[in-house]
Amino acid sequence: MIRTHLIDALRSALARSGVGPLPATIEIGRPARPEHGDWSTNVALVCARAAGRNPRDLAGELVEHISADPPAHLRTVEVAGPGFVNFFLDDGWLHDVLRQVVAEGTGGYARSDFGAGTAVNVEFVSANPTGPLHVGGGRWAAYGDSLCNILARCGFVPHREYYLNDRGRQMDAFAESLVARKQGAEPPTDGYHGDYISEWVAEMPDGADAREWGYARARRDVAESLARLGVTFDTWSSERALVDSGAVAATLETLEGRGATYRADGAVWLRIDGAPDVVGTSDSAAGDNRRGRGRRGAAGGAISPDAPDDGHRRPRPDPTTPGSDAARTAGDGSAGRGGDRVLVRSNGEPTYLLPDIAYHADKLARGFDLLIDVWGADHHGHVAPLTTGVCALGHRREQLEIVLGQLVTVMRGGAEAKISKRAGNLVLLDDLVDLVGADAARMTFLLQSLASRQTIDLDVAAAQSMENPVFYVQYAHARICSLMATAAERGTTRPPLEEVALDLLADPRELEVLRSLHALGDVLAEAARERAPQRLTTWARQLAGAFHGFYHDCPVLRSDIEPPLAAARLWLAEAARIGLVIALDLLGVTAPERMETLDRDATEGGAE
RNA sequence: GCCCCCGUAGCUCAGGGGACAGAGCAGGGGACUUCUAAUCCCAAGGCCGCAGGUUCGAAUCCUGCCGGGGGCGCCA
């Protein structure tokens, strides 16, 4: 609202100053320092060169024009620094924010439609169905689910999808491990050695097909763990079903027909161009240019602890050169023949790559405009082969966006807990949820950027869960609810907003809450564009902080507070509540009316 | 060797072209007869890894280096 008014004023001032053509977007922002006004713009700096003007002179001219025809709420406008134009407004613009928040409510405030109905398929977690989810899986789950929430609020139509690699070597090894344990033997060395294998085998009926039974068991386990975090999927896609449907064979045919493949060593290879990754490369249609985050797949964890991976791999027999391209290097770290990858092994079995290409083609065929994959950094080498394959089928690169995220490290007992589904020293997502609860777990995962490695210390999580910011934010919400309840008890009802004198809200603490609320729309748009839910977490903490400050300094129901002021403050609290509910809901965290843990601790404290 | 991510306060991390750099925790000092003190306030703490470059302006973009993590299979 206020922004468009100011931008309009700037635009006409620029026109009157003879600046043209006008810049595509006029940037206007809220400066960090109050001396720089309520709003500030750099247009004069940006336009000066092209207009052949001195930035400060141009800014001065803009100020004159704007002062002559001031937009609503303008008090003064001035030139500052190298040529900024700073606007100083009366508090009314913030009171307008309060009205808007209340009018639009939890369902409508800070909603936008720049997604324009884009159907976006977000694939995340996708851990192999060979065991329970470990802690790291929770990070992708929390990320993917909240990202979908945020996208939806910005006008996208998200679809949550989980891809099950339910065929191939890993499934074989899993089945073999179950069978071995069933017979009282050790699983094969490349099999799965976790305790859960023994536990699950105890449930497995005699005569059951270990592969089918184990798959169903694992899948159920994964779904239950995710549900505890509040994450559910619209679609669970099966790699095996895709193969059985013939889609994989058809994909291979198309790739071969388009000359994207060649045969060597009895295998079918996909030619990799060494093209840059989708992620971190130039732009998609939406103008996105972000770095990678995310992860996909199985055990993942901090390291790959399994034996053969120590950099001392036996030298492969040198690729002789049946194809034409053997000498080429891929430039992306993928190996194989100069970076090329096998689609079909010499034994006739497809690798995971071919079905994966077919799978992404299938998603696009289902009508999605955009695919977002959330993968772990340990799958980075798979980015180029997959995107190459998908593009070779004729799809646009911008349709597939792969978000790479750094892995989760778990500390326990002061040391790093190694995570390996196969080696058996799992730290399960369920363990974390048991320890801190679903809310704290989700908020913790969404505290930082996916591009940063996350360390979760289970001892800290268990012993000092109160340190978690989730409580700070939830407490703000609970305080508001408590305030409202007390008001009701005392018969202090909120008059209709139109009858309330909002201009009584002039305390810095009050205005800070409103400023924070105003920012939500921008924050959500940024979070959606950058695929960065942690921005919303940061905002929620900020709003909670602003509210706690208000609560501390601005009594509402105290006897010396005049009713008109009390009413205005109650409405302010209501607006803050709306903001907190929106944010917590998008983050997948509950907004409790009272803090149970606080009650409990108080009781315990009193007992001692 | 090549590819990706990270390097910001003692610790964990926000910020990711704008004007003197932000929070939590730890540590120092203060505020509860009051709407829940899981709160609030004050002080302290920084060559934003290093060096160049682009720009009116760089923690932010580019290049190189250093340090940490990950990846480089006819595993997924």
Short mmCIF file of C-alpha atoms in Angstrom, two decimals, chain A residues 91-100 502-506 511 514:
data_model
loop_
_atom_site.label_atom_id
_atom_site.label_comp_id
_atom_site.label_asym_id
_atom_site.label_seq_id
_atom_site.Cartn_x
_atom_site.Cartn_y
_atom_site.Cartn_z
CA ASP A 91 2.75 6.87 12.21
CA GLY A 92 -0.50 6.60 10.32
CA TRP A 93 1.03 4.35 7.70
CA LEU A 94 1.73 1.82 10.44
CA HIS A 95 -1.79 2.11 11.80
CA ASP A 96 -2.93 1.31 8.30
CA VAL A 97 -0.83 -1.83 8.51
CA LEU A 98 -2.71 -2.87 11.64
CA ARG A 99 -6.02 -2.37 9.88
CA GLN A 100 -4.85 -4.38 6.93
CA LEU A 502 -5.22 3.74 16.64
CA ASP A 503 -3.28 6.98 16.69
CA LEU A 504 -2.83 6.32 20.39
CA LEU A 505 -0.32 3.71 19.31
CA ALA A 506 2.81 5.82 19.24
CA LEU A 511 5.36 0.87 16.24
CA LEU A 514 3.64 -2.89 13.31
#
